[in-house]
Amino acid sequence: MDTVNSQMSRMGVEDDPQSAARGHKKKHRHAYHNLNQDSSAAGAPPPQAGQWNNNAAPTQMSQYASAQPGSPQGLNQSMPQRNMTPLNGAPISSAQGKVDPEQVPSVSLARDAAAQYYLDHVYPTMEHHLPPPSSVPFVAVDQGNASPKIARLTLNHIPSTAEALNSTALPLGLIIQPLAPRQDGELEIPVIDFGETGPPRCRRCRAYINPFMVFRAGGNKFICNMCTFPNDVSPEYFSPLSPQGARVDRDQRPELALGTVEFAAPKEYWTREPVPQRWLFLIDVSMEAVSKGFLHAFCDGARQAIYGDSDAVEQDGEEPAAPTSRLPPGASVGFATFDKEVHFYNISAELSQAQMVVMPDIDEPFVPISRGLFVDPSASRHVITSLLGSLPNMFSRVKHPEPALLPALNAALDALKSTGGRAVCLSSLPTWGPGRLFMRERPELRDTEAEKAVFKTEHPGFISTAAKMTENGVGVDFFLAAPQGGYLDLAAIGHVSEKTGGEVYYYPNYHNPRDNLKLAKELAHAVQRESGFQALMKVRCSNGLQVSGYFGNFKQNSFGADLEFGVVDSDKAFGVSFSYDGKLDSKLDAHFQSALLYTTASGQRRIRCTNVVASVSDGPAESMKLVDQDAVTCLLAKQAASQIPDRQLKDIRSRIQEKTIDILAGYRKSFSSNHPPGQLVLPENLKEFSMYMLGLLKSRAFKAGIEPTDRRVHDMRLVKSMGVLELSLYLYPRIIAVHSLSEADGFPNENGHLRMPPSVRASYSRIEEGGAYIVDCGQICLLWLHAQVSPNLLEDLFGEGHASLQGLDPFSTTLPVLETHLNAQVRNIVQYLEDTRGSKAMTLQLARQGLDGAEYEFARLLYEDRNNEAQSYVDWLVQVHRHIQLELQGQRKKEDTSEGGGALASLQSFNKLW
C-alpha cells in the first residue's frame, strides 16, 4: 500500500460530477405524448452528485417495480442520475494532490448504488435521458423511445457538427440487441398486422411508421422524422387530428406510442413460405467424444433441452396427457450423427425405435431419407428419448477416431435449406475428409505480423458453407470440447457460427462429470431462448448522419447492404457507428431506427422495429452530460475485436490505450480547465470508463503474453456478439463475500425484493484472510475459499462432514440443499446472479486456495491488480494522467512518436473506425 500511495501522491484523482440536468426538449417535441409530472414530483430536490439517493447496495431477485406506460408510478419520480450538478465539480483531492486510493472510482459501488435505486423505481424512456448501468436489473417503461435493454446510444445528446464531436473524441454509435429478453413487469412487444399492404413507410427513405412521425394537413400527410419527406396517408390508415395536432386514435395505435413494436410482414417480404423452425442436432460420435463422456452428456442435455428436467417417461405405453415439448408450437426436431460417415435417423412417431440411414459419400453429402427426419417432438417423444439414451452405448463399440465435420455440416445444410432452421452441433477437432484441420498454432508466431493469420480461416470449405447457410436461412450453434485443453482451430470451425449468427459454446478443459451440468444448461438455453431465422437487418438515421460501420457476427455482402443472419437470438447484439454527412439542425432531434426482418421460431414472418431519439445541440458540453458509459465501452470493444484478424494485437492494444486517453484528455481540455493541472478530472458519467478499458486490455481477447489461440479467437467473437450486460460483467466481475453476509442478506425484504450484500472490488487487497467469495464474470462463476476458511462455514455450506477444504468434492458444481441459514442465503444469491447474466450457464466451480487450478482464474479476474500482462488500476490511472498532462502541454504526440509512433502511424485507417 505504501507503493500505491507513493504513486498516487503525484496525481489527483477526481470524479467530476457534471452537468445540470437537460431541459425537456426531447419530451416536448414528442409527437404523441404529453407527459406531465405532478407538482410534487416536479419540485422534488435532485439527488446529490454521483449518488443514486441511497448508499446501501442490495439488489433484487425476481420481483421488480413495475408500471404501465403513463402510470403515475412509472412517470412521477425523481431520477437518480449522476448528471445533476454543474459540469465542473469541486475537487476531492487535497491541496498537495494526494488522494487515498480508496477514492479512485469503483465499479462495484456504482453498480450497487444504482441497483438499490431500481429496486423500487422504473425507468421511463422519455422522462429520463441517461440509462441505468447495464448490469443493474430494472424495469423499462416504453414511452416511444426504445428500452435501453434493446438499444443504447453512446450519446443521448448529439453535437450538431463533426468538429464538435471530434473535440470530445467520443464515438457516435448505437448498440442494438433486437430480441433482448424482457424482465418481469415489462410489457410484451406488441405484434401489429396491417394485412397485405404492410406497415406505413416513408416513400423516400423507407423508414417505418413510428411515434416521432408528425401528421399534418388534417391527418392526410405524415412527415418522416428521418428525412422530413411529406408522405400521403392511405385512406385505410387515416385518422383526424385533435386540436393539439395529434391523431385522435394514437392511444389505440402501438406503433405511434411505443419505441419497439413488431409488424407482421406481408407476402412481398417473403422469399418462401415461412414455417416453424427446425432444429437439427448434429452429434459427433467419434472415439474421443465417446471416451471423454462428452457424447453422453450432450445426449442427456438434448433430452432435457427438448423435454425439460422431468425424468418422467411414458408408463405402460401411455402417452402423457399434456404436451411435453419445450419448443415453440409447430417446431420440429431431427437428429444426425457423424464420424467418418454421416448417419441420419428416421424418428417417426409410428416407429418403436429410430431407424439409422447411413450417408457414406462425404465428398458430395446429401440427405438419404425423405420422411421421418424432422418430427413433432411431443408426438415422437418415446422414439427420441430411446435414441438419445442408446447413442453412447451404440457408438462405444464403433471406434472411429476421426470425425468429418464439414461433410456433416453440408449434409445439415441440405436437410434445412428448403425451410431454414438451426443446427446444434457437438464436435471435436475434425481430422477426416474434406475440411479436415491441422495444427496452425505455433509459438514463434506470437507478436509477429503472421500471428493474425491464425485468428481467421482461409479454408474455402468452411467459408463456402457459412455463406450458403446464411443465404438459406440456416445457422449453427457449436458445442466444442477440448478434454485436455487441446487445439480445435476455432478460427475455422467458429467461422460458420460467426457468419450465420450462431454461437460457440467452448469447453477448453472439459471434464466429465464436472462440466455436464453447465453443458446441459447451455444446451437448454440455446434451444429455448427466443430466436428466429432467415433474418435481415437495416439501420436508418436522420438527415445529416450516415452509417459508417457495423460490428458483430453477421454476413454483409458489401458496405451499405443489409446485414444477413441465418439465425438470430435474444443474446446477440450489434454495434453501429455513425458519421456526419452534413450538419444537424439543433432545433430538431436526431432519430435512429433499426428494422429486423425475420421468421419467428413459431413460423411467423415479422419485422421488429426499434426507434431511438436523441437531442441535438450546437456545442459538445451537453453531450458529455449524457454520455452512456456502457454503450461507449461496448462499441469500442466491438470495434477493436473486429480488427483482431487484420491487425497486430500490440497495435490494437495501443489504440485502445490511445482512445482512452483521447476521451479523458478531450474532457479535461474543454470542460474542466479551471482545475489545477496536477489533478486527474474524470467526467461524472465516465468515472468507471478507465477501469472498463483496462479490463478490456486484460481480457483474453486482447491481453499480451501467452494465450491459446482458440481461447483468444473464442473471446474475440464473444465480444463482437455479446450484449451490454454480458460485456460489463466480462470486463469487471461481480464479487460477493460469503463469510460476511448479514443475517438479512439473501432473503426478501419487506417489499419482496431479494436483499443483496454489497459487492467487493476486484483486488486481492480486498480479500480477507479466512474468507469465502463468489466471483461471477458472466462466463464462469467461482466459489473461492481461503486456506484458513472456517470449518463451521464449510459445514454450513456443504453439510456435516465437510469441515476441511480437502474433504470437498473438487468437481461439484452446485450447493446441496441444506436447512442452514448460510446455505439458503448463498443459494438465493446464486439464483439471483443466474437470472442477471447473458448466454452462459451459471454453475459453481470450486477454487480452493492452494488446491485447485481454478485459483489461477480467480487471480486473473482480479482486474484491479497487476496481472494479465498489464498494470494495476492505480498504475493505469497514473499512466493515463501522465499522458493527459502531456496532451495539455502539447507534448503528447512527440512522446508517442519517440516511443512507437511508427506503429501508431500505421493505424490511420484503423482510426477511422473509432
mmCIF file of C-alpha atoms in Angstrom, residues 424-639:
data_model
loop_
_atom_site.group_PDB
_atom_site.id
_atom_site.type_symbol
_atom_site.label_atom_id
_atom_site.label_comp_id
_atom_site.label_asym_id
_atom_site.label_seq_id
_atom_site.Cartn_x
_atom_site.Cartn_y
_atom_site.Cartn_z
ATOM 1 C CA VAL A 424 -26.988 -27.627 -32.885
ATOM 2 C CA CYS A 425 -23.641 -29.317 -33.365
ATOM 3 C CA LEU A 426 -21.406 -31.247 -30.976
ATOM 4 C CA SER A 427 -17.901 -31.647 -32.344
ATOM 5 C CA SER A 428 -14.219 -32.185 -31.648
ATOM 6 C CA LEU A 429 -11.317 -31.379 -33.983
ATOM 7 C CA PRO A 430 -12.276 -32.641 -37.485
ATOM 8 C CA THR A 431 -9.451 -34.721 -38.937
ATOM 9 C CA TRP A 432 -11.149 -36.694 -41.716
ATOM 10 C CA GLY A 433 -12.356 -35.997 -45.215
ATOM 11 C CA PRO A 434 -12.977 -32.600 -46.797
ATOM 12 C CA GLY A 435 -12.487 -29.897 -44.220
ATOM 13 C CA ARG A 436 -10.003 -31.770 -42.067
ATOM 14 C CA LEU A 437 -7.989 -29.328 -39.988
ATOM 15 C CA PHE A 438 -4.424 -29.268 -38.771
ATOM 16 C CA MET A 439 -2.496 -27.580 -36.002
ATOM 17 C CA ARG A 440 -1.847 -23.959 -37.048
ATOM 18 C CA GLU A 441 -0.838 -22.552 -33.673
ATOM 19 C CA ARG A 442 2.938 -22.063 -33.362
ATOM 20 C CA PRO A 443 4.759 -20.258 -30.541
ATOM 21 C CA GLU A 444 7.122 -18.496 -32.930
ATOM 22 C CA LEU A 445 4.195 -16.585 -34.492
ATOM 23 C CA ARG A 446 3.392 -14.756 -31.273
ATOM 24 C CA ASP A 447 3.593 -10.948 -31.580
ATOM 25 C CA THR A 448 4.515 -11.120 -35.237
ATOM 26 C CA GLU A 449 2.759 -9.926 -38.370
ATOM 27 C CA ALA A 450 1.975 -13.549 -39.252
ATOM 28 C CA GLU A 451 0.105 -14.172 -35.988
ATOM 29 C CA LYS A 452 -3.106 -12.563 -37.211
ATOM 30 C CA ALA A 453 -3.470 -15.317 -39.836
ATOM 31 C CA VAL A 454 -4.299 -17.891 -37.135
ATOM 32 C CA PHE A 455 -7.177 -15.724 -35.869
ATOM 33 C CA LYS A 456 -9.173 -16.269 -39.049
ATOM 34 C CA THR A 457 -9.677 -19.034 -41.583
ATOM 35 C CA GLU A 458 -8.895 -19.154 -45.252
ATOM 36 C CA HIS A 459 -10.278 -22.677 -45.622
ATOM 37 C CA PRO A 460 -12.538 -22.481 -48.698
ATOM 38 C CA GLY A 461 -14.808 -25.260 -47.467
ATOM 39 C CA PHE A 462 -15.831 -23.605 -44.200
ATOM 40 C CA ILE A 463 -16.086 -20.175 -45.869
ATOM 41 C CA SER A 464 -18.331 -21.514 -48.632
ATOM 42 C CA THR A 465 -20.543 -23.500 -46.252
ATOM 43 C CA ALA A 466 -21.034 -20.466 -43.991
ATOM 44 C CA ALA A 467 -22.071 -18.307 -46.959
ATOM 45 C CA LYS A 468 -24.532 -20.912 -48.252
ATOM 46 C CA MET A 469 -26.053 -21.404 -44.816
ATOM 47 C CA THR A 470 -26.649 -17.689 -44.336
ATOM 48 C CA GLU A 471 -28.164 -17.432 -47.805
ATOM 49 C CA ASN A 472 -30.600 -20.248 -46.994
ATOM 50 C CA GLY A 473 -31.556 -19.048 -43.510
ATOM 51 C CA VAL A 474 -29.590 -21.710 -41.623
ATOM 52 C CA GLY A 475 -27.439 -21.100 -38.547
ATOM 53 C CA VAL A 476 -25.240 -23.268 -36.331
ATOM 54 C CA ASP A 477 -24.603 -23.346 -32.589
ATOM 55 C CA PHE A 478 -21.445 -25.300 -31.786
ATOM 56 C CA PHE A 479 -20.650 -27.146 -28.562
ATOM 57 C CA LEU A 480 -16.909 -27.731 -28.725
ATOM 58 C CA ALA A 481 -14.856 -29.600 -26.136
ATOM 59 C CA ALA A 482 -11.129 -29.989 -25.682
ATOM 60 C CA PRO A 483 -10.783 -32.564 -22.878
ATOM 61 C CA GLN A 484 -7.068 -31.944 -22.348
ATOM 62 C CA GLY A 485 -7.155 -28.322 -23.428
ATOM 63 C CA GLY A 486 -6.211 -29.436 -26.922
ATOM 64 C CA TYR A 487 -6.292 -27.455 -30.143
ATOM 65 C CA LEU A 488 -9.579 -27.257 -32.074
ATOM 66 C CA ASP A 489 -8.985 -24.472 -34.634
ATOM 67 C CA LEU A 490 -11.921 -22.380 -33.514
ATOM 68 C CA ALA A 491 -10.936 -19.823 -36.127
ATOM 69 C CA ALA A 492 -12.083 -22.245 -38.854
ATOM 70 C CA ILE A 493 -14.935 -24.089 -37.123
ATOM 71 C CA GLY A 494 -16.328 -20.976 -35.437
ATOM 72 C CA HIS A 495 -16.341 -19.072 -38.726
ATOM 73 C CA VAL A 496 -19.543 -20.909 -39.620
ATOM 74 C CA SER A 497 -21.354 -19.787 -36.473
ATOM 75 C CA GLU A 498 -19.907 -16.270 -36.759
ATOM 76 C CA LYS A 499 -21.259 -15.675 -40.256
ATOM 77 C CA THR A 500 -24.595 -17.415 -39.714
ATOM 78 C CA GLY A 501 -25.415 -15.636 -36.435
ATOM 79 C CA GLY A 502 -24.960 -18.692 -34.240
ATOM 80 C CA GLU A 503 -22.868 -19.175 -31.132
ATOM 81 C CA VAL A 504 -19.906 -21.247 -29.958
ATOM 82 C CA TYR A 505 -20.053 -22.841 -26.514
ATOM 83 C CA TYR A 506 -16.451 -23.723 -25.793
ATOM 84 C CA TYR A 507 -15.194 -26.039 -23.045
ATOM 85 C CA PRO A 508 -11.394 -25.684 -23.122
ATOM 86 C CA ASN A 509 -10.765 -28.183 -20.332
ATOM 87 C CA TYR A 510 -13.874 -30.322 -20.423
ATOM 88 C CA HIS A 511 -14.147 -32.764 -17.558
ATOM 89 C CA ASN A 512 -16.842 -35.346 -17.019
ATOM 90 C CA PRO A 513 -18.860 -35.058 -14.787
ATOM 91 C CA ARG A 514 -17.825 -31.570 -13.603
ATOM 92 C CA ASP A 515 -18.957 -29.786 -16.774
ATOM 93 C CA ASN A 516 -22.046 -31.888 -17.530
ATOM 94 C CA LEU A 517 -24.462 -29.564 -15.738
ATOM 95 C CA LYS A 518 -23.027 -26.498 -17.483
ATOM 96 C CA LEU A 519 -23.338 -28.227 -20.849
ATOM 97 C CA ALA A 520 -26.940 -29.254 -20.145
ATOM 98 C CA LYS A 521 -27.947 -25.758 -19.033
ATOM 99 C CA GLU A 522 -26.307 -24.067 -22.005
ATOM 100 C CA LEU A 523 -27.834 -26.524 -24.436
ATOM 101 C CA ALA A 524 -31.273 -25.885 -22.928
ATOM 102 C CA HIS A 525 -30.725 -22.135 -23.132
ATOM 103 C CA ALA A 526 -29.631 -22.339 -26.776
ATOM 104 C CA VAL A 527 -32.779 -24.266 -27.698
ATOM 105 C CA GLN A 528 -35.345 -22.485 -25.533
ATOM 106 C CA ARG A 529 -34.349 -18.797 -25.799
ATOM 107 C CA GLU A 530 -36.280 -16.505 -28.108
ATOM 108 C CA SER A 531 -34.868 -16.920 -31.575
ATOM 109 C CA GLY A 532 -35.606 -16.598 -35.260
ATOM 110 C CA PHE A 533 -34.047 -17.448 -38.588
ATOM 111 C CA GLN A 534 -33.678 -16.173 -42.155
ATOM 112 C CA ALA A 535 -33.078 -12.640 -40.902
ATOM 113 C CA LEU A 536 -32.091 -9.285 -42.400
ATOM 114 C CA MET A 537 -31.387 -6.060 -40.510
ATOM 115 C CA LYS A 538 -31.174 -2.426 -41.590
ATOM 116 C CA VAL A 539 -30.380 0.690 -39.535
ATOM 117 C CA ARG A 540 -31.547 4.160 -40.596
ATOM 118 C CA CYS A 541 -30.709 7.568 -39.159
ATOM 119 C CA SER A 542 -31.648 11.230 -39.541
ATOM 120 C CA ASN A 543 -30.513 13.503 -42.329
ATOM 121 C CA GLY A 544 -27.012 14.773 -41.586
ATOM 122 C CA LEU A 545 -25.842 11.377 -40.322
ATOM 123 C CA GLN A 546 -24.916 8.160 -42.068
ATOM 124 C CA VAL A 547 -23.989 4.635 -41.019
ATOM 125 C CA SER A 548 -20.215 4.259 -41.185
ATOM 126 C CA GLY A 549 -19.800 0.703 -39.894
ATOM 127 C CA TYR A 550 -21.418 -2.387 -38.398
ATOM 128 C CA PHE A 551 -19.756 -4.595 -35.782
ATOM 129 C CA GLY A 552 -20.890 -8.059 -34.757
ATOM 130 C CA ASN A 553 -21.330 -11.587 -36.051
ATOM 131 C CA PHE A 554 -23.189 -11.485 -39.356
ATOM 132 C CA LYS A 555 -22.682 -11.546 -43.118
ATOM 133 C CA GLN A 556 -22.671 -8.345 -45.173
ATOM 134 C CA ASN A 557 -22.081 -8.689 -48.890
ATOM 135 C CA SER A 558 -20.989 -5.080 -49.402
ATOM 136 C CA PHE A 559 -20.801 -1.858 -47.430
ATOM 137 C CA GLY A 560 -24.281 -0.361 -47.128
ATOM 138 C CA ALA A 561 -26.016 -3.679 -47.770
ATOM 139 C CA ASP A 562 -28.395 -5.228 -45.263
ATOM 140 C CA LEU A 563 -26.937 -7.425 -42.539
ATOM 141 C CA GLU A 564 -27.762 -11.093 -43.122
ATOM 142 C CA PHE A 565 -28.199 -13.775 -40.457
ATOM 143 C CA GLY A 566 -29.009 -17.424 -40.801
ATOM 144 C CA VAL A 567 -30.332 -17.268 -37.237
ATOM 145 C CA VAL A 568 -30.745 -14.560 -34.608
ATOM 146 C CA ASP A 569 -31.496 -14.877 -30.892
ATOM 147 C CA SER A 570 -32.070 -12.888 -27.730
ATOM 148 C CA ASP A 571 -28.395 -12.863 -26.660
ATOM 149 C CA LYS A 572 -26.937 -11.283 -29.798
ATOM 150 C CA ALA A 573 -26.088 -7.587 -30.005
ATOM 151 C CA PHE A 574 -24.595 -5.490 -32.776
ATOM 152 C CA GLY A 575 -22.710 -2.227 -32.849
ATOM 153 C CA VAL A 576 -23.394 0.541 -35.371
ATOM 154 C CA SER A 577 -21.191 3.609 -35.796
ATOM 155 C CA PHE A 578 -22.345 6.835 -37.431
ATOM 156 C CA SER A 579 -20.555 9.701 -39.133
ATOM 157 C CA TYR A 580 -21.674 13.120 -40.313
ATOM 158 C CA ASP A 581 -22.552 13.830 -43.929
ATOM 159 C CA GLY A 582 -23.806 17.311 -43.097
ATOM 160 C CA LYS A 583 -24.827 19.452 -40.164
ATOM 161 C CA LEU A 584 -27.632 18.507 -37.795
ATOM 162 C CA ASP A 585 -30.315 21.050 -37.008
ATOM 163 C CA SER A 586 -30.135 21.822 -33.290
ATOM 164 C CA LYS A 587 -33.851 22.683 -33.351
ATOM 165 C CA LEU A 588 -34.689 19.093 -34.245
ATOM 166 C CA ASP A 589 -33.933 15.762 -32.637
ATOM 167 C CA ALA A 590 -31.775 13.050 -34.164
ATOM 168 C CA HIS A 591 -33.584 9.790 -34.831
ATOM 169 C CA PHE A 592 -32.394 6.214 -35.311
ATOM 170 C CA GLN A 593 -34.389 3.187 -36.399
ATOM 171 C CA SER A 594 -33.424 -0.458 -36.755
ATOM 172 C CA ALA A 595 -35.616 -2.958 -38.570
ATOM 173 C CA LEU A 596 -35.081 -6.713 -38.197
ATOM 174 C CA LEU A 597 -36.935 -8.860 -40.720
ATOM 175 C CA TYR A 598 -37.002 -12.458 -39.518
ATOM 176 C CA THR A 599 -39.072 -15.605 -39.167
ATOM 177 C CA THR A 600 -40.029 -16.474 -35.595
ATOM 178 C CA ALA A 601 -39.486 -19.937 -34.177
ATOM 179 C CA SER A 602 -43.246 -20.475 -34.434
ATOM 180 C CA GLY A 603 -43.172 -19.717 -38.175
ATOM 181 C CA GLN A 604 -44.371 -16.109 -38.498
ATOM 182 C CA ARG A 605 -42.585 -13.595 -40.717
ATOM 183 C CA ARG A 606 -42.183 -10.358 -38.752
ATOM 184 C CA ILE A 607 -40.381 -7.020 -38.690
ATOM 185 C CA ARG A 608 -39.099 -5.911 -35.283
ATOM 186 C CA CYS A 609 -38.808 -2.132 -35.420
ATOM 187 C CA THR A 610 -36.825 -0.236 -32.777
ATOM 188 C CA ASN A 611 -36.753 3.570 -32.513
ATOM 189 C CA VAL A 612 -34.329 5.736 -30.551
ATOM 190 C CA VAL A 613 -34.211 9.536 -30.261
ATOM 191 C CA ALA A 614 -31.540 11.953 -29.047
ATOM 192 C CA SER A 615 -31.468 15.724 -28.688
ATOM 193 C CA VAL A 616 -29.078 17.891 -30.701
ATOM 194 C CA SER A 617 -27.080 20.942 -29.614
ATOM 195 C CA ASP A 618 -24.528 23.198 -31.273
ATOM 196 C CA GLY A 619 -21.822 22.584 -28.656
ATOM 197 C CA PRO A 620 -20.337 19.392 -27.179
ATOM 198 C CA ALA A 621 -20.886 20.263 -23.494
ATOM 199 C CA GLU A 622 -24.372 18.751 -23.351
ATOM 200 C CA SER A 623 -23.061 15.541 -24.932
ATOM 201 C CA MET A 624 -20.647 14.993 -22.044
ATOM 202 C CA LYS A 625 -23.523 15.263 -19.605
ATOM 203 C CA LEU A 626 -25.495 12.484 -21.282
ATOM 204 C CA VAL A 627 -22.829 10.056 -22.421
ATOM 205 C CA ASP A 628 -23.662 6.370 -21.868
ATOM 206 C CA GLN A 629 -20.541 4.769 -20.423
ATOM 207 C CA ASP A 630 -21.665 1.199 -21.087
ATOM 208 C CA ALA A 631 -22.575 1.895 -24.714
ATOM 209 C CA VAL A 632 -19.270 3.681 -25.371
ATOM 210 C CA THR A 633 -17.309 0.797 -23.850
ATOM 211 C CA CYS A 634 -19.309 -1.807 -25.766
ATOM 212 C CA LEU A 635 -18.934 -0.047 -29.108
ATOM 213 C CA LEU A 636 -15.180 0.425 -28.682
ATOM 214 C CA ALA A 637 -14.793 -3.226 -27.636
ATOM 215 C CA LYS A 638 -16.700 -4.470 -30.688
ATOM 216 C CA GLN A 639 -14.702 -2.225 -32.996
#
